[in-house]
Amino acid sequence: MSAPARLVTQCPDDILSQCAALMARQGYHGTSMRDLARTTGRSLSGLYHHFSSKEDLLYLINERGFSSLLGNAERLREEWRSRARAKPATAADAAALLRDLISAHVDYFSRHRSEMRVLMLGTQPMSPAHGEVVRRLKQRYSEVLSYAVSEYLAGHAPGTPRAEVERKAWLLFGMMNWIFGWYSVDELGSPRDLAGDIFGIFTQGCLAGSRAAATSE
Amino acid sequence: MSAPARLVTQCPDDILSQCAALMARQGYHGTSMRDLARTTGRSLSGLYHHFSSKEDLLYLINERGFSSLLGNAERLREEWRSRARAKPATAADAAALLRDLISAHVDYFSRHRSEMRVLMLGTQPMSPAHGEVVRRLKQRYSEVLSYAVSEYLAGHAPGTPRAEVERKAWLLFGMMNWIFGWYSVDELGSPRDLAGDIFGIFTQGCLAGSRAAATSE
DNA sequence: GTACCGACCGAACGATCGTTCGGTCGGTAG
DNA sequence: CTACCGACCGAACGATCGTTCGGTCGGTAC
């Protein structure tokens, strides 16, 4: 423990994202360790110096991605809660929280598209222990979003049933996640426009309530 | 060409869906031909009697799924067009078309969850020829949906820019598709409720226009 | 100097992969 | 009877898979 300090190595951050980029295109099982070694400019056994196994690599990508996403979301929620303690929150405040969460999500996705695509393609091939950690992160993240949705609905459409709140939160998730699964971000305009559209459609759509669905018949 | 008629065999319909069920859980590369042979109750070489290759099997699942989806959608659109020729279409008619398309989509997904999950996980490992066919089907399907969205917006929010129409159609796609990627249909209520929610959020959300997105700041 | 370190490599291991080949069996057709 | 057919199987092929092992090299620590 002396002069030059440890900044490189230790945790192979760039290697991880290079691997994620390849896995995003070919899938976990469709990408071999030899493929990953080649694109990271290392040898096969050199790659194993950084990760204990292929599954471990997948876990690290998942853990890192969801942790960042969750960190952003929980920070926004805490800021909102401390503001709410200072002075009572208005309905507009809840809308602002929801809008910030959507923006943060879309921004993060657009800046880490490969990693996010890996996260979306499923958790199946992970060990029970790793899978549990990732599942927990996923759930905590969706709980923050559900919380914001229910706070928003409490202010703008009070009395919405719990089941409907959750269903709508999931639909919001759908809008936020799907686009990056199929399409390129280049064809969709800026993340800012996209987040604005999602926020606009969701909030205005929720205001109309569920009874508005009966148009014909 | 005589008595008993050909109803079985020819095209292995049930085998296909059994294979899709396994691939939906493990992914294409994560499922071996031996796995597929075992779950279909056949031997490895017995399976190759029905499909020329593993990739061919993936293609058949994709082609079949998207063709059904597209068939339903184009039928609904043609019905609408012929009604529009009889008497001028109202704005409510366009909403009904959109609602029927969403219902058909959600219904089909809920009845063929495994196949649909395979379709959503990507097209990469297909040959150029097969990939092109599937890509064409996908595009035709999304064009029907975009058409309905633009017809709806023409009646309810005239003057919406083309790019915004497409972005909103994609967000609608997101709501329709995402839920079956992550969550089980059991927790989401009936397909009917779900389709109603999607239709309600989307249509009411679009009515508010894009300028409503500026709530704070 | 020697000792130890993390980063990295070439070569190989056993297992599993997609695919092929030769053959069996029950059922019409002539 | 023979000829032919689709459905199906066991056994094997070459290739590729994830992983391991022994070793090399440049750099501190003492």
mmCIF file of C-alpha atoms in Angstrom, chain A residues 24-31 66 92 95-96 99-100 117 119-122 124 138 142 164 166-168 170-179 182-184 187-190 192-194 196-202 204-206 208-210 212-217, chain B residues 24-27 29-31 66 92 95-96 99-100 117 119-122 124 138 142 164 166-168 170-179 181-184 187-190 192-194 196-202 204-206 208-210 212-217:
data_model
loop_
_atom_site.group_PDB
_atom_site.id
_atom_site.type_symbol
_atom_site.label_atom_id
_atom_site.label_comp_id
_atom_site.label_asym_id
_atom_site.label_seq_id
_atom_site.Cartn_x
_atom_site.Cartn_y
_atom_site.Cartn_z
ATOM 1 C CA ALA A 24 -27.019 -8.306 -26.245
ATOM 2 C CA ARG A 25 -26.749 -9.311 -29.889
ATOM 3 C CA GLN A 26 -26.372 -13.059 -29.573
ATOM 4 C CA GLY A 27 -27.930 -13.942 -26.241
ATOM 5 C CA TYR A 28 -26.244 -15.603 -23.295
ATOM 6 C CA HIS A 29 -26.162 -19.158 -24.614
ATOM 7 C CA GLY A 30 -25.404 -17.948 -28.114
ATOM 8 C CA THR A 31 -22.198 -16.254 -27.007
ATOM 9 C CA PHE A 66 -30.139 -3.212 -11.752
ATOM 10 C CA ALA A 92 -48.171 18.146 -8.953
ATOM 11 C CA ALA A 95 -46.446 13.917 -11.011
ATOM 12 C CA ALA A 96 -42.940 15.387 -10.924
ATOM 13 C CA ARG A 99 -41.798 12.135 -14.516
ATOM 14 C CA ASP A 100 -38.294 12.095 -13.036
ATOM 15 C CA ARG A 117 -30.944 -5.684 -23.373
ATOM 16 C CA LEU A 119 -31.144 -7.705 -18.420
ATOM 17 C CA MET A 120 -34.391 -7.914 -20.343
ATOM 18 C CA LEU A 121 -33.674 -11.233 -22.007
ATOM 19 C CA GLY A 122 -34.220 -13.215 -18.835
ATOM 20 C CA GLN A 124 -33.020 -18.272 -16.228
ATOM 21 C CA LYS A 138 -35.861 -6.172 -9.837
ATOM 22 C CA SER A 142 -40.593 -2.084 -9.573
ATOM 23 C CA GLU A 164 -55.665 -1.637 -11.150
ATOM 24 C CA GLU A 166 -50.426 -2.510 -10.257
ATOM 25 C CA ARG A 167 -51.717 -3.351 -13.688
ATOM 26 C CA LYS A 168 -51.168 0.204 -14.790
ATOM 27 C CA TRP A 170 -46.880 -2.749 -15.373
ATOM 28 C CA LEU A 171 -48.174 -1.151 -18.505
ATOM 29 C CA LEU A 172 -45.950 1.808 -17.759
ATOM 30 C CA PHE A 173 -43.050 -0.598 -17.430
ATOM 31 C CA GLY A 174 -43.989 -1.958 -20.806
ATOM 32 C CA MET A 175 -43.760 1.401 -22.513
ATOM 33 C CA MET A 176 -40.449 2.146 -20.838
ATOM 34 C CA ASN A 177 -38.766 -1.149 -21.600
ATOM 35 C CA TRP A 178 -40.141 -2.477 -24.816
ATOM 36 C CA ILE A 179 -38.848 0.027 -27.282
ATOM 37 C CA TRP A 182 -36.891 -4.249 -30.712
ATOM 38 C CA TYR A 183 -35.972 -0.906 -32.097
ATOM 39 C CA SER A 184 -32.974 1.333 -32.242
ATOM 40 C CA GLU A 187 -35.422 6.105 -34.899
ATOM 41 C CA LEU A 188 -37.265 7.183 -31.787
ATOM 42 C CA GLY A 189 -36.080 10.697 -31.274
ATOM 43 C CA SER A 190 -34.220 11.858 -28.202
ATOM 44 C CA ARG A 192 -36.098 13.388 -23.644
ATOM 45 C CA ASP A 193 -38.903 13.322 -26.211
ATOM 46 C CA LEU A 194 -39.529 9.685 -25.524
ATOM 47 C CA GLY A 196 -42.102 13.065 -22.334
ATOM 48 C CA ASP A 197 -44.368 10.963 -24.526
ATOM 49 C CA ILE A 198 -44.449 8.126 -22.033
ATOM 50 C CA PHE A 199 -45.185 10.426 -19.145
ATOM 51 C CA GLY A 200 -47.850 12.239 -21.128
ATOM 52 C CA ILE A 201 -49.640 9.151 -22.352
ATOM 53 C CA PHE A 202 -49.556 7.431 -19.009
ATOM 54 C CA GLN A 204 -53.349 11.604 -19.112
ATOM 55 C CA GLY A 205 -54.460 8.051 -19.803
ATOM 56 C CA CYS A 206 -54.833 7.317 -16.127
ATOM 57 C CA ALA A 208 -59.660 9.151 -17.682
ATOM 58 C CA GLY A 209 -60.188 6.197 -15.364
ATOM 59 C CA SER A 210 -61.027 2.640 -16.238
ATOM 60 C CA ALA A 212 -63.789 5.125 -20.158
ATOM 61 C CA ALA A 213 -62.809 1.880 -21.858
ATOM 62 C CA ALA A 214 -66.414 1.104 -22.832
ATOM 63 C CA THR A 215 -66.656 2.959 -26.111
ATOM 64 C CA SER A 216 -68.735 0.598 -28.175
ATOM 65 C CA GLU A 217 -70.817 -2.507 -27.494
ATOM 66 C CA ALA B 24 -39.697 -20.006 -24.262
ATOM 67 C CA ARG B 25 -38.167 -21.004 -20.938
ATOM 68 C CA GLN B 26 -34.588 -21.668 -21.978
ATOM 69 C CA GLY B 27 -34.063 -19.634 -25.103
ATOM 70 C CA HIS B 29 -29.422 -21.544 -27.918
ATOM 71 C CA GLY B 30 -30.135 -22.814 -24.433
ATOM 72 C CA THR B 31 -32.365 -25.597 -25.721
ATOM 73 C CA PHE B 66 -46.622 -13.868 -36.911
ATOM 74 C CA ALA B 92 -65.757 6.313 -32.884
ATOM 75 C CA ALA B 95 -61.494 3.847 -31.909
ATOM 76 C CA ALA B 96 -63.382 0.583 -32.300
ATOM 77 C CA ARG B 99 -59.763 -1.491 -29.593
ATOM 78 C CA ASP B 100 -60.408 -4.663 -31.603
ATOM 79 C CA ARG B 117 -42.248 -15.404 -25.938
ATOM 80 C CA LEU B 119 -41.040 -14.504 -31.080
ATOM 81 C CA MET B 120 -40.117 -11.699 -28.721
ATOM 82 C CA LEU B 121 -36.680 -13.016 -27.846
ATOM 83 C CA GLY B 122 -35.213 -12.067 -31.196
ATOM 84 C CA GLN B 124 -30.776 -13.229 -34.806
ATOM 85 C CA LYS B 138 -43.328 -8.194 -38.375
ATOM 86 C CA SER B 142 -46.778 -3.134 -37.127
ATOM 87 C CA GLU B 164 -45.115 11.367 -33.094
ATOM 88 C CA GLU B 166 -45.043 6.328 -34.965
ATOM 89 C CA ARG B 167 -43.515 6.892 -31.565
ATOM 90 C CA LYS B 168 -46.888 6.504 -29.952
ATOM 91 C CA TRP B 170 -44.418 1.912 -30.603
ATOM 92 C CA LEU B 171 -45.347 2.778 -27.063
ATOM 93 C CA LEU B 172 -48.643 1.019 -27.617
ATOM 94 C CA PHE B 173 -46.675 -1.993 -28.841
ATOM 95 C CA GLY B 174 -44.690 -1.804 -25.644
ATOM 96 C CA MET B 175 -47.734 -2.011 -23.433
ATOM 97 C CA MET B 176 -49.148 -4.881 -25.452
ATOM 98 C CA ASN B 177 -45.996 -6.981 -25.555
ATOM 99 C CA TRP B 178 -44.031 -6.328 -22.453
ATOM 100 C CA ILE B 179 -46.263 -7.831 -19.825
ATOM 101 C CA GLY B 181 -42.198 -11.087 -21.295
ATOM 102 C CA TRP B 182 -41.769 -10.730 -17.575
ATOM 103 C CA TYR B 183 -44.934 -11.577 -15.771
ATOM 104 C CA SER B 184 -47.502 -14.324 -15.708
ATOM 105 C CA GLU B 187 -51.445 -11.961 -11.903
ATOM 106 C CA LEU B 188 -52.716 -9.487 -14.416
ATOM 107 C CA GLY B 189 -56.401 -10.213 -14.499
ATOM 108 C CA SER B 190 -58.245 -11.384 -17.592
ATOM 109 C CA ARG B 192 -60.261 -8.587 -21.436
ATOM 110 C CA ASP B 193 -59.419 -6.305 -18.500
ATOM 111 C CA LEU B 194 -55.894 -5.917 -19.714
ATOM 112 C CA GLY B 196 -59.391 -2.505 -21.777
ATOM 113 C CA ASP B 197 -56.707 -0.878 -19.673
ATOM 114 C CA ILE B 198 -54.304 -0.621 -22.581
ATOM 115 C CA PHE B 199 -56.934 0.825 -24.847
ATOM 116 C CA GLY B 200 -58.057 3.258 -22.177
ATOM 117 C CA ILE B 201 -54.613 4.505 -21.252
ATOM 118 C CA PHE B 202 -53.484 4.840 -24.810
ATOM 119 C CA GLN B 204 -57.081 8.938 -23.367
ATOM 120 C CA GLY B 205 -53.356 9.567 -23.141
ATOM 121 C CA CYS B 206 -53.180 10.531 -26.784
ATOM 122 C CA ALA B 208 -54.128 15.133 -24.165
ATOM 123 C CA GLY B 209 -51.525 15.795 -26.850
ATOM 124 C CA SER B 210 -47.800 16.077 -26.500
ATOM 125 C CA ALA B 212 -49.232 18.351 -21.822
ATOM 126 C CA ALA B 213 -45.891 16.771 -20.932
ATOM 127 C CA ALA B 214 -44.570 20.015 -19.466
ATOM 128 C CA THR B 215 -45.918 19.823 -15.952
ATOM 129 C CA SER B 216 -43.063 21.181 -13.912
ATOM 130 C CA GLU B 217 -39.796 23.030 -14.616
#
